Amino acid sequence: MSLVKSVQVAAHRAARLEQVIGDARQARLVRAAERFRARLGERTVWNVSSTAAGGGVAEMLQVLVGYAEDLGVTVGWMVITGDAEFFALTKRLHNQIHGQAAGGPLTAGQAAHYAQVLAANAAELLPRIRPGDLVLLHDPQTAGLAPALATCGARVAWRSHIGVDWENDATRAAWDFLRPYLDAADGYVFSRAQYVPAWVPRRKAWIIPPSIDPFSPKNQDLDGGTVRAILATIGVLEAGAPGGQTAFVRGDGGTGAVTRPAEITGEGRPGPIDPLVVQVSRWDRLKDMPGVMAGFAGHVAPGGSGYLVLAGPAVTGVADDPEGAAVFGECLLAWRDLPAAARARVLLVTLPLEDLDENAAMVNALQRHAAVITQKSLAEGFGLTVAEGMWKARPVVGSAVGGIADQITPGTGILLPDPRDGAAFGAAVRTLLDSPGQASQMGRAAQDHVRANYVGDLHLIRYEQMLTALISEC
Ligand code: UDP
């Protein structure tokens, strides 16, 4: 069985972006693609990541690779394979880059395992990549491939989708481990300038914020009836809520329908007009789902209205996220410990991942139905869920950490200076629940802000600039 799998992505018609970004931005995108095709010649742009599903990297690649293909750029996406030990240690690196020391530096044995797994994957990648090809490696899971790929003549850029704006022993330990591999890269991409570690040569550092796709099943317009029907189908809204169509447009343009239920832990179910406070995240400690629950139970539920919905992927579903089941278990324990009155208004939801478009439509419906969206992360590379909520004109309460602080600008949501301050979190949520007028004004400003800053054309143009520089330096 091969370790490296090619991911086939549905074509995404770039021309339709014009409805969202206008003709001037559309024309700029088309010109950039023409220029880039000419520079690229016979070369291929390869993306290499560690999962095709679940989490922000996969979410973006599905879309960007689809648009790039439609724009005539030769682009591929390959996913490596690792075992549980490999993903446990790369998760440690991920947490360290976020400044979390848990587990300490990797042992010599773990370092050897990392090298061994990536050497086996590299052996399968190398025959597919030609000298001069451009390779974008994503995140710590693939960083160790850089020397082998550079040796075979590819131009290699490594993209970190994570980071913090400070350093500590944990971040230094991660970079000390990764740097001997990453020194072989020709370019380094970070979501924010503050994330670039001191050892990266400034002229090789590129800042490319993530983006969302307005037409993906995750973000496309759904009318209110469809939203409610989807939420009733997955079991979030009480049985007896009006039925109806659960249809959405798939990534490949076909029609899909939400048919699978979610797994739900909850005693009560909201009715169709009860306000929902929603956080969608992987089951990751840094997303602080238990903190959201405690903030809601302690500072919103008493005297306030609404239900809290904490939603994430099915816990066995995300291959490169081995902590998911444990963190979900911690959430279950915290939920059981809630005071009875609050517990009746908190739902833990795991969304099936068998059909990724269907999963995305479920997230879409949850975000659209939310009165308030939260992202109370303790650390966050960018926080795509924030842009997704803002795009749906929802007011977002987010921690002032990482990319969330860039996304929520004054008037477009509420930033929490201290992510651990449950009282401030509760007060922000209450303000928005109690003032629907202010909340919807904020939501509209949020949508404009995402349109201006975080739609895929900008992302593709920044990639074009970075990859063109890699070619020029050959
Ligand atoms: N997501 C999803 N299904 C889920 C949970 C999350 O599609 O059940 C998506 C979410 O909508 C977002 C991505 O996973 O697009 C998470 O990206 P983010 O940048 O917020 O965090 P990351 O997981 O990359 O740390």
Short mmCIF file of C-alpha atoms and ligand atoms in Angstrom, two decimals:
data_model
loop_
_atom_site.label_atom_id
_atom_site.label_comp_id
_atom_site.label_asym_id
_atom_site.label_seq_id
_atom_site.Cartn_x
_atom_site.Cartn_y
_atom_site.Cartn_z
CA MET A 1 0.00 0.00 0.00
CA SER A 2 1.45 3.36 -0.93
CA LEU A 3 2.14 5.99 1.69
CA VAL A 4 1.64 9.04 -0.49
CA LYS A 5 -1.83 9.66 -1.84
CA SER A 6 -2.81 12.09 -4.52
CA VAL A 7 -5.85 14.19 -3.66
CA GLN A 8 -8.27 14.89 -6.48
CA VAL A 9 -10.01 18.21 -6.09
CA ALA A 10 -13.22 19.31 -7.75
CA ALA A 11 -12.82 22.10 -10.30
CA HIS A 12 -13.76 25.51 -8.95
CA ARG A 13 -14.82 28.07 -11.55
CA ALA A 14 -12.73 31.12 -10.76
CA ALA A 15 -14.99 33.37 -12.85
CA ARG A 16 -17.79 33.12 -10.31
CA LEU A 17 -15.64 34.95 -7.74
CA GLU A 18 -16.47 38.12 -9.63
CA GLN A 19 -19.94 38.28 -8.04
CA VAL A 20 -18.24 38.70 -4.69
CA ILE A 21 -15.03 40.58 -5.44
CA GLY A 22 -16.11 42.76 -8.36
CA ASP A 23 -14.66 43.09 -11.84
CA ALA A 24 -11.45 44.95 -10.94
CA ARG A 25 -10.27 42.30 -8.50
CA GLN A 26 -11.37 39.55 -10.86
CA ALA A 27 -9.36 41.05 -13.72
CA ARG A 28 -6.32 41.31 -11.45
CA LEU A 29 -6.63 37.62 -10.57
CA VAL A 30 -6.87 36.58 -14.22
CA ARG A 31 -3.81 38.71 -15.12
CA ALA A 32 -1.84 37.20 -12.23
CA ALA A 33 -2.73 33.70 -13.42
CA GLU A 34 -1.65 34.50 -16.99
CA ARG A 35 1.64 35.89 -15.77
CA PHE A 36 2.22 32.92 -13.52
CA ARG A 37 1.42 30.31 -16.19
CA ALA A 38 4.02 31.91 -18.42
CA ARG A 39 6.64 31.83 -15.65
CA LEU A 40 5.74 28.30 -14.58
CA GLY A 41 6.20 26.76 -18.02
CA GLU A 42 6.39 22.97 -17.72
CA ARG A 43 6.78 22.98 -13.97
CA THR A 44 4.16 21.75 -11.51
CA VAL A 45 3.22 23.33 -8.18
CA TRP A 46 2.87 20.58 -5.58
CA ASN A 47 1.21 20.87 -2.20
CA VAL A 48 2.16 18.28 0.39
CA SER A 49 0.14 18.03 3.60
CA SER A 50 -0.77 15.40 6.15
CA THR A 51 -4.52 15.11 5.73
CA ALA A 52 -7.08 15.69 3.00
CA ALA A 53 -9.89 16.29 5.47
CA GLY A 54 -10.49 18.07 8.75
CA GLY A 55 -8.91 21.31 9.88
CA GLY A 56 -8.05 24.54 8.16
CA VAL A 57 -5.24 23.42 5.85
CA ALA A 58 -7.34 20.79 4.09
CA GLU A 59 -10.25 23.21 3.97
CA MET A 60 -8.21 25.79 2.09
CA LEU A 61 -6.37 23.41 -0.21
CA GLN A 62 -9.61 21.87 -1.46
CA VAL A 63 -10.61 25.30 -2.72
CA LEU A 64 -7.34 26.94 -3.77
CA VAL A 65 -6.15 23.91 -5.73
CA GLY A 66 -9.55 23.84 -7.46
CA TYR A 67 -9.35 27.53 -8.46
CA ALA A 68 -5.70 27.27 -9.52
CA GLU A 69 -6.53 24.35 -11.83
CA ASP A 70 -9.41 26.31 -13.35
CA LEU A 71 -7.01 29.21 -13.94
CA GLY A 72 -4.81 26.85 -15.94
CA VAL A 73 -2.04 26.42 -13.39
CA THR A 74 -0.59 22.90 -13.14
CA VAL A 75 -1.02 22.10 -9.50
CA GLY A 76 -1.15 18.88 -7.47
CA TRP A 77 -1.82 17.92 -3.87
CA MET A 78 -0.31 14.91 -2.15
CA VAL A 79 -0.94 13.64 1.35
CA ILE A 80 1.67 11.74 3.34
CA THR A 81 1.00 8.85 5.70
CA GLY A 82 2.27 8.45 9.24
CA ASP A 83 1.50 6.12 12.11
CA ALA A 84 0.01 7.04 15.49
CA GLU A 85 3.44 7.66 17.01
CA PHE A 86 4.35 10.03 14.18
CA PHE A 87 1.16 12.07 14.56
CA ALA A 88 1.52 12.11 18.34
CA LEU A 89 4.96 13.65 18.03
CA THR A 90 3.99 16.09 15.28
CA LYS A 91 1.07 17.14 17.48
CA ARG A 92 3.66 17.87 20.19
CA LEU A 93 5.55 20.05 17.71
CA HIS A 94 2.29 21.77 16.77
CA ASN A 95 1.56 22.52 20.43
CA GLN A 96 5.13 23.69 21.02
CA ILE A 97 4.93 26.14 18.11
CA HIS A 98 1.87 27.47 19.93
CA GLY A 99 4.06 27.87 23.01
CA GLN A 100 2.71 24.87 24.93
CA ALA A 101 5.46 22.91 26.68
CA ALA A 102 3.42 19.77 27.55
CA GLY A 103 5.47 16.65 26.94
CA GLY A 104 8.84 18.42 26.73
CA PRO A 105 11.28 18.25 23.82
CA LEU A 106 11.22 15.20 21.57
CA THR A 107 13.49 12.32 22.57
CA ALA A 108 16.19 10.97 20.28
CA GLY A 109 13.97 7.98 19.55
CA GLN A 110 11.07 10.21 18.53
CA ALA A 111 13.34 12.34 16.37
CA ALA A 112 14.51 9.17 14.64
CA HIS A 113 10.92 8.08 14.09
CA TYR A 114 10.02 11.44 12.55
CA ALA A 115 12.99 11.15 10.18
CA GLN A 116 12.18 7.56 9.32
CA VAL A 117 8.49 8.16 8.51
CA LEU A 118 9.33 11.13 6.31
CA ALA A 119 12.17 9.29 4.57
CA ALA A 120 9.69 6.56 3.61
CA ASN A 121 7.23 9.16 2.30
CA ALA A 122 10.01 11.04 0.49
CA ALA A 123 10.98 7.86 -1.34
CA GLU A 124 7.50 7.79 -2.88
CA LEU A 125 7.30 11.52 -3.52
CA LEU A 126 10.61 11.92 -5.30
CA PRO A 127 9.75 9.96 -8.46
CA ARG A 128 6.69 12.19 -8.95
CA ILE A 129 8.48 15.52 -8.57
CA ARG A 130 10.73 16.84 -11.33
CA PRO A 131 13.71 19.16 -10.94
CA GLY A 132 12.44 22.73 -11.02
CA ASP A 133 8.97 21.86 -9.70
CA LEU A 134 7.72 24.03 -6.87
CA VAL A 135 6.75 22.26 -3.65
CA LEU A 136 4.72 23.79 -0.86
CA LEU A 137 5.08 21.79 2.34
CA HIS A 138 2.40 22.41 4.91
CA ASP A 139 3.00 22.43 8.66
CA PRO A 140 5.44 20.48 10.90
CA GLN A 141 4.20 17.10 9.68
CA THR A 142 5.87 17.66 6.30
CA ALA A 143 8.80 19.93 7.27
CA GLY A 144 11.24 17.02 7.37
CA LEU A 145 10.72 16.40 3.64
CA ALA A 146 12.48 19.64 2.68
CA PRO A 147 16.09 18.35 2.39
CA ALA A 148 15.19 15.34 0.22
CA LEU A 149 13.06 17.45 -2.12
CA ALA A 150 15.63 20.22 -2.39
CA THR A 151 18.32 17.67 -3.20
CA CYS A 152 16.28 16.39 -6.13
CA GLY A 153 16.15 19.91 -7.60
CA ALA A 154 12.69 21.07 -6.53
CA ARG A 155 12.20 24.60 -5.19
CA VAL A 156 10.74 24.13 -1.72
CA ALA A 157 8.67 26.49 0.41
CA TRP A 158 7.42 25.55 3.85
CA ARG A 159 4.21 27.03 5.14
CA SER A 160 3.45 27.20 8.82
CA HIS A 161 -0.25 27.61 9.43
CA ILE A 162 0.43 28.09 13.12
CA GLY A 163 2.46 30.40 15.30
CA VAL A 164 2.55 32.80 18.20
CA ASP A 165 3.86 36.34 18.37
CA TRP A 166 6.29 35.61 21.19
CA GLU A 167 8.84 32.92 21.96
CA ASN A 168 9.40 30.70 24.96
CA ASP A 169 11.22 27.45 25.71
CA ALA A 170 8.52 25.44 23.94
CA THR A 171 8.65 27.43 20.69
CA ARG A 172 12.47 27.35 20.78
CA ALA A 173 12.40 23.57 21.28
CA ALA A 174 10.15 23.14 18.23
CA TRP A 175 12.30 25.36 16.02
CA ASP A 176 15.50 23.71 17.25
CA PHE A 177 14.03 20.41 16.14
CA LEU A 178 12.62 21.58 12.79
CA ARG A 179 15.32 24.00 11.73
CA PRO A 180 17.90 21.47 10.53
CA TYR A 181 15.25 20.26 8.08
CA LEU A 182 13.88 23.67 7.20
CA ASP A 183 17.24 25.21 6.42
CA ALA A 184 16.90 23.37 3.11
CA ALA A 185 13.79 25.36 2.14
CA ASP A 186 13.94 28.29 -0.27
CA GLY A 187 10.94 30.15 1.16
CA TYR A 188 8.90 30.29 4.36
CA VAL A 189 5.28 31.30 4.56
CA PHE A 190 3.52 32.46 7.72
CA SER A 191 0.00 33.77 8.26
CA ARG A 192 1.22 36.82 10.18
CA ALA A 193 4.48 38.79 10.26
CA GLN A 194 4.64 38.30 14.04
CA TYR A 195 4.99 34.52 13.56
CA VAL A 196 8.24 34.58 11.60
CA PRO A 197 10.93 33.12 13.89
CA ALA A 198 14.21 35.01 14.19
CA TRP A 199 16.19 32.34 12.33
CA VAL A 200 14.20 32.73 9.07
CA PRO A 201 16.05 35.05 6.66
CA ARG A 202 13.74 38.04 6.13
CA ARG A 203 14.11 37.98 2.34
CA LYS A 204 12.83 34.40 2.28
CA ALA A 205 9.81 35.06 4.54
CA TRP A 206 6.37 35.60 3.01
CA ILE A 207 3.22 36.64 4.80
CA ILE A 208 0.08 35.08 3.37
CA PRO A 209 -3.09 35.16 5.45
CA PRO A 210 -5.61 32.37 4.87
CA SER A 211 -8.89 32.84 3.02
CA ILE A 212 -12.38 31.45 2.74
CA ASP A 213 -14.39 30.49 -0.30
CA PRO A 214 -17.82 32.10 -0.50
CA PHE A 215 -19.17 29.29 -2.71
CA SER A 216 -17.95 26.23 -0.86
CA PRO A 217 -20.51 24.06 0.94
CA LYS A 218 -19.09 25.63 4.12
CA ASN A 219 -19.86 29.21 3.15
CA GLN A 220 -22.45 29.26 0.36
CA ASP A 221 -25.75 31.01 0.95
CA LEU A 222 -28.42 28.80 2.50
CA ASP A 223 -31.92 30.12 3.05
CA GLY A 224 -33.44 30.06 6.51
CA GLY A 225 -35.68 27.08 5.74
CA THR A 226 -32.76 24.98 4.54
CA VAL A 227 -30.70 25.97 7.58
CA ARG A 228 -33.45 24.90 9.97
CA ALA A 229 -34.09 21.69 8.03
CA ILE A 230 -30.39 20.78 8.17
CA LEU A 231 -30.25 21.46 11.89
CA ALA A 232 -33.37 19.37 12.50
CA THR A 233 -31.91 16.55 10.40
CA ILE A 234 -28.63 16.45 12.29
CA GLY A 235 -30.60 16.58 15.53
CA VAL A 236 -29.58 19.97 16.90
CA LEU A 237 -33.04 21.55 16.64
CA GLU A 238 -35.88 19.85 18.47
CA ALA A 239 -37.83 17.15 16.66
CA GLY A 240 -40.97 18.63 15.23
CA ALA A 241 -39.18 21.68 13.89
CA PRO A 242 -40.53 22.29 10.40
CA GLY A 243 -39.07 19.81 7.90
CA GLY A 244 -37.90 20.81 4.46
CA GLN A 245 -35.12 20.59 1.95
CA THR A 246 -31.59 20.04 3.20
CA ALA A 247 -30.04 20.63 -0.22
CA PHE A 248 -26.73 22.34 -0.87
CA VAL A 249 -24.33 22.69 -3.80
CA ARG A 250 -21.33 20.38 -3.58
CA GLY A 251 -17.76 21.48 -4.19
CA ASP A 252 -17.94 19.85 -7.65
CA GLY A 253 -21.14 21.70 -8.54
CA GLY A 254 -23.46 18.71 -7.99
CA THR A 255 -26.37 18.75 -5.59
CA GLY A 256 -25.99 17.31 -2.13
CA ALA A 257 -28.36 16.85 0.77
CA VAL A 258 -27.73 16.51 4.46
CA THR A 259 -29.08 13.14 5.54
CA ARG A 260 -26.82 11.90 8.32
CA PRO A 261 -27.45 12.70 11.95
CA ALA A 262 -24.78 14.16 14.19
CA GLU A 263 -23.94 12.58 17.53
CA ILE A 264 -25.32 14.85 20.17
CA THR A 265 -24.80 14.99 23.90
CA GLY A 266 -27.51 17.17 25.36
CA GLU A 267 -30.62 16.95 27.45
CA GLY A 268 -32.66 19.63 25.79
CA ARG A 269 -32.95 20.83 22.22
CA PRO A 270 -33.46 24.42 21.15
CA GLY A 271 -36.60 25.37 19.29
CA PRO A 272 -36.27 27.07 15.90
CA ILE A 273 -36.28 30.59 17.33
CA ASP A 274 -34.13 30.05 20.41
CA PRO A 275 -30.86 31.95 20.00
CA LEU A 276 -27.77 29.77 19.61
CA VAL A 277 -24.25 30.55 20.72
CA VAL A 278 -22.02 28.39 18.53
CA GLN A 279 -18.35 27.43 18.51
CA VAL A 280 -17.12 25.08 15.78
CA SER A 281 -13.63 23.69 16.35
CA ARG A 282 -11.54 20.59 16.25
CA TRP A 283 -11.42 18.92 19.68
CA ASP A 284 -8.14 20.56 20.59
CA ARG A 285 -7.24 21.91 24.03
CA LEU A 286 -6.16 25.20 22.55
CA LYS A 287 -9.71 25.81 21.31
CA ASP A 288 -10.84 25.78 24.96
CA MET A 289 -14.27 24.19 24.46
CA PRO A 290 -14.52 23.52 28.25
CA GLY A 291 -13.77 27.21 28.90
CA VAL A 292 -16.58 28.22 26.53
CA MET A 293 -18.90 25.87 28.39
CA ALA A 294 -17.88 27.25 31.78
CA GLY A 295 -18.23 30.85 30.57
CA PHE A 296 -21.70 30.13 29.17
CA ALA A 297 -22.84 28.18 32.22
CA GLY A 298 -21.47 30.72 34.67
CA HIS A 299 -22.18 34.02 32.94
CA VAL A 300 -24.77 33.60 30.18
CA ALA A 301 -27.19 30.85 31.16
CA PRO A 302 -28.12 32.35 34.55
CA GLY A 303 -30.66 34.98 33.60
CA GLY A 304 -29.78 34.99 29.90
CA SER A 305 -31.41 33.31 26.95
CA GLY A 306 -30.26 30.79 24.42
CA TYR A 307 -28.38 27.55 24.01
CA LEU A 308 -24.70 26.81 23.60
CA VAL A 309 -23.69 24.45 20.79
CA LEU A 310 -20.10 23.18 20.75
CA ALA A 311 -19.53 21.36 17.49
CA GLY A 312 -16.52 19.54 16.10
CA PRO A 313 -15.63 16.65 13.85
CA ALA A 314 -16.34 13.02 14.72
CA VAL A 315 -13.48 12.20 17.06
CA THR A 316 -12.02 9.37 15.07
CA GLY A 317 -12.19 11.37 11.87
CA VAL A 318 -9.12 13.61 11.73
CA ALA A 319 -6.10 11.42 11.04
CA ASP A 320 -3.41 13.87 12.07
CA ASP A 321 -5.14 14.99 15.28
CA PRO A 322 -4.62 12.17 17.78
CA GLU A 323 -5.77 14.18 20.81
CA GLY A 324 -9.31 14.65 19.51
CA ALA A 325 -10.90 11.74 21.36
CA ALA A 326 -9.22 12.63 24.66
CA VAL A 327 -10.22 16.28 24.45
CA PHE A 328 -13.78 15.37 23.53
CA GLY A 329 -13.79 13.06 26.57
CA GLU A 330 -12.71 15.98 28.75
CA CYS A 331 -15.57 18.05 27.34
CA LEU A 332 -18.04 15.27 28.16
CA LEU A 333 -16.83 15.17 31.76
CA ALA A 334 -17.05 18.96 32.04
CA TRP A 335 -20.57 18.85 30.56
CA ARG A 336 -21.68 16.24 33.12
CA ASP A 337 -20.35 18.48 35.90
CA LEU A 338 -22.38 21.51 34.80
CA PRO A 339 -25.19 22.68 37.06
CA ALA A 340 -28.39 20.97 35.87
CA ALA A 341 -30.07 24.15 34.60
CA ALA A 342 -27.06 25.10 32.47
CA ARG A 343 -26.46 21.53 31.31
CA ALA A 344 -29.95 21.46 29.79
CA ARG A 345 -28.87 24.33 27.52
CA VAL A 346 -25.50 23.02 26.36
CA LEU A 347 -25.10 20.61 23.43
CA LEU A 348 -21.91 18.82 22.44
CA VAL A 349 -22.12 17.88 18.79
CA THR A 350 -19.83 15.68 16.74
CA LEU A 351 -20.37 15.95 13.02
CA PRO A 352 -19.90 12.94 10.74
CA LEU A 353 -17.00 13.16 8.29
CA GLU A 354 -17.94 10.40 5.84
CA ASP A 355 -18.97 13.03 3.30
CA LEU A 356 -16.90 16.19 3.66
CA ASP A 357 -19.28 18.38 1.69
CA GLU A 358 -22.13 17.24 3.90
CA ASN A 359 -20.01 17.94 6.99
CA ALA A 360 -19.30 21.42 5.64
CA ALA A 361 -22.99 22.08 4.99
CA MET A 362 -23.71 21.12 8.60
CA VAL A 363 -21.09 23.61 9.83
CA ASN A 364 -22.52 26.22 7.46
CA ALA A 365 -26.04 25.75 8.85
CA LEU A 366 -24.80 25.94 12.44
CA GLN A 367 -22.88 29.13 11.78
CA ARG A 368 -25.77 30.73 9.86
CA HIS A 369 -28.27 29.88 12.57
CA ALA A 370 -26.03 31.24 15.33
CA ALA A 371 -27.05 34.44 17.10
CA VAL A 372 -23.45 34.69 18.29
CA ILE A 373 -20.36 32.79 17.16
CA THR A 374 -17.48 32.32 19.54
CA GLN A 375 -13.85 31.36 19.09
CA LYS A 376 -12.40 31.46 22.58
CA SER A 377 -9.08 29.91 21.58
CA LEU A 378 -6.11 30.08 23.92
CA ALA A 379 -3.83 30.18 20.87
CA GLU A 380 -4.74 30.30 17.20
CA GLY A 381 -2.75 30.38 14.00
CA PHE A 382 -5.46 32.20 12.06
CA GLY A 383 -8.86 30.87 12.99
CA LEU A 384 -10.76 30.14 9.78
CA THR A 385 -13.92 29.63 11.80
CA VAL A 386 -13.82 33.33 12.64
CA ALA A 387 -13.72 34.38 8.98
CA GLU A 388 -16.44 31.82 8.21
CA GLY A 389 -18.72 33.26 10.88
CA MET A 390 -17.99 36.85 9.86
CA TRP A 391 -18.68 36.03 6.22
CA LYS A 392 -22.15 34.86 7.29
CA ALA A 393 -22.70 38.29 8.84
CA ARG A 394 -22.64 36.87 12.35
CA PRO A 395 -21.14 38.76 15.28
CA VAL A 396 -18.12 36.86 16.57
CA VAL A 397 -16.71 36.92 20.10
CA GLY A 398 -13.08 35.84 19.79
CA SER A 399 -9.94 35.80 21.89
CA ALA A 400 -7.38 38.45 20.97
CA VAL A 401 -4.84 35.77 20.07
CA GLY A 402 -3.06 35.08 16.79
CA GLY A 403 -4.97 35.73 13.60
CA ILE A 404 -8.24 36.32 15.43
CA ALA A 405 -6.86 39.70 16.50
CA ASP A 406 -6.28 40.61 12.82
CA GLN A 407 -9.71 39.45 11.72
CA ILE A 408 -11.91 41.12 14.32
CA THR A 409 -11.33 44.83 13.84
CA PRO A 410 -13.28 47.50 15.74
CA GLY A 411 -16.99 47.27 14.97
CA THR A 412 -16.79 43.84 13.32
CA GLY A 413 -17.03 41.70 16.47
CA ILE A 414 -15.82 41.58 20.05
CA LEU A 415 -12.23 40.74 20.99
CA LEU A 416 -11.47 39.32 24.42
CA PRO A 417 -8.12 40.61 25.68
CA ASP A 418 -7.79 37.68 28.11
CA PRO A 419 -8.95 34.38 26.59
CA ARG A 420 -9.24 32.82 30.05
CA ASP A 421 -11.57 35.48 31.42
CA GLY A 422 -14.90 33.62 31.52
CA ALA A 423 -16.78 36.59 32.98
CA ALA A 424 -15.67 38.90 30.15
CA PHE A 425 -16.57 36.20 27.65
CA GLY A 426 -20.03 35.81 29.16
CA ALA A 427 -20.58 39.57 29.25
CA ALA A 428 -19.64 39.91 25.56
CA VAL A 429 -22.00 37.10 24.56
CA ARG A 430 -24.80 38.57 26.71
CA THR A 431 -24.35 42.00 25.15
CA LEU A 432 -24.85 40.57 21.69
CA LEU A 433 -27.77 38.34 22.68
CA ASP A 434 -29.46 41.26 24.39
CA SER A 435 -28.91 43.76 21.54
CA PRO A 436 -29.87 42.11 18.25
CA GLY A 437 -29.68 45.47 16.43
CA GLN A 438 -26.06 46.00 17.44
CA ALA A 439 -25.29 42.34 16.69
CA SER A 440 -26.62 42.52 13.15
CA GLN A 441 -24.85 45.81 12.42
CA MET A 442 -21.62 44.19 13.60
CA GLY A 443 -22.34 41.15 11.45
CA ARG A 444 -22.74 43.27 8.32
CA ALA A 445 -19.46 45.08 9.01
CA ALA A 446 -17.84 41.68 9.58
CA GLN A 447 -18.97 40.42 6.18
CA ASP A 448 -17.58 43.51 4.42
CA HIS A 449 -14.29 43.06 6.25
CA VAL A 450 -13.97 39.44 5.10
CA ARG A 451 -14.84 40.36 1.52
CA ALA A 452 -12.12 43.03 1.53
CA ASN A 453 -9.41 40.91 3.14
CA TYR A 454 -9.95 37.16 3.20
CA VAL A 455 -11.39 35.92 -0.10
CA GLY A 456 -9.37 33.45 -2.20
CA ASP A 457 -8.30 35.81 -5.01
CA LEU A 458 -6.03 37.68 -2.58
CA HIS A 459 -4.61 34.40 -1.32
CA LEU A 460 -3.87 33.15 -4.84
CA ILE A 461 -2.23 36.42 -5.86
CA ARG A 462 0.07 36.30 -2.83
CA TYR A 463 1.02 32.72 -3.69
CA GLU A 464 1.72 33.82 -7.25
CA GLN A 465 4.13 36.48 -5.97
CA MET A 466 5.91 34.05 -3.66
CA LEU A 467 6.18 31.23 -6.19
CA THR A 468 7.33 33.60 -8.92
CA ALA A 469 10.14 34.72 -6.62
CA LEU A 470 11.11 31.06 -6.05
CA ILE A 471 11.32 30.50 -9.81
CA SER A 472 13.30 33.70 -10.33
CA GLU A 473 15.89 32.68 -7.76
CA CYS A 474 16.65 29.40 -9.58
N1 UDP B 1 -14.34 22.22 10.61
C1 UDP B 1 -15.15 21.39 9.85
N2 UDP B 1 -15.88 20.46 10.45
C2 UDP B 1 -15.88 20.29 11.79
C3 UDP B 1 -15.06 21.15 12.58
C4 UDP B 1 -14.28 22.09 11.94
O1 UDP B 1 -15.20 21.54 8.62
O2 UDP B 1 -16.58 19.40 12.28
C5 UDP B 1 -13.56 23.24 9.89
C6 UDP B 1 -13.91 24.67 10.27
O3 UDP B 1 -15.13 25.05 9.69
C7 UDP B 1 -12.70 25.39 9.71
C8 UDP B 1 -11.58 24.38 9.95
O4 UDP B 1 -12.18 23.12 10.16
O5 UDP B 1 -12.83 25.60 8.33
C9 UDP B 1 -10.76 24.74 11.17
O6 UDP B 1 -9.87 25.74 10.83
P1 UDP B 1 -9.32 26.77 11.90
O7 UDP B 1 -8.36 27.67 11.20
O8 UDP B 1 -10.46 27.43 12.61
O9 UDP B 1 -8.57 25.88 12.98
P2 UDP B 1 -7.55 24.64 12.82
O10 UDP B 1 -8.39 23.41 12.89
O11 UDP B 1 -6.83 24.79 11.52
O12 UDP B 1 -6.67 24.79 14.03
#
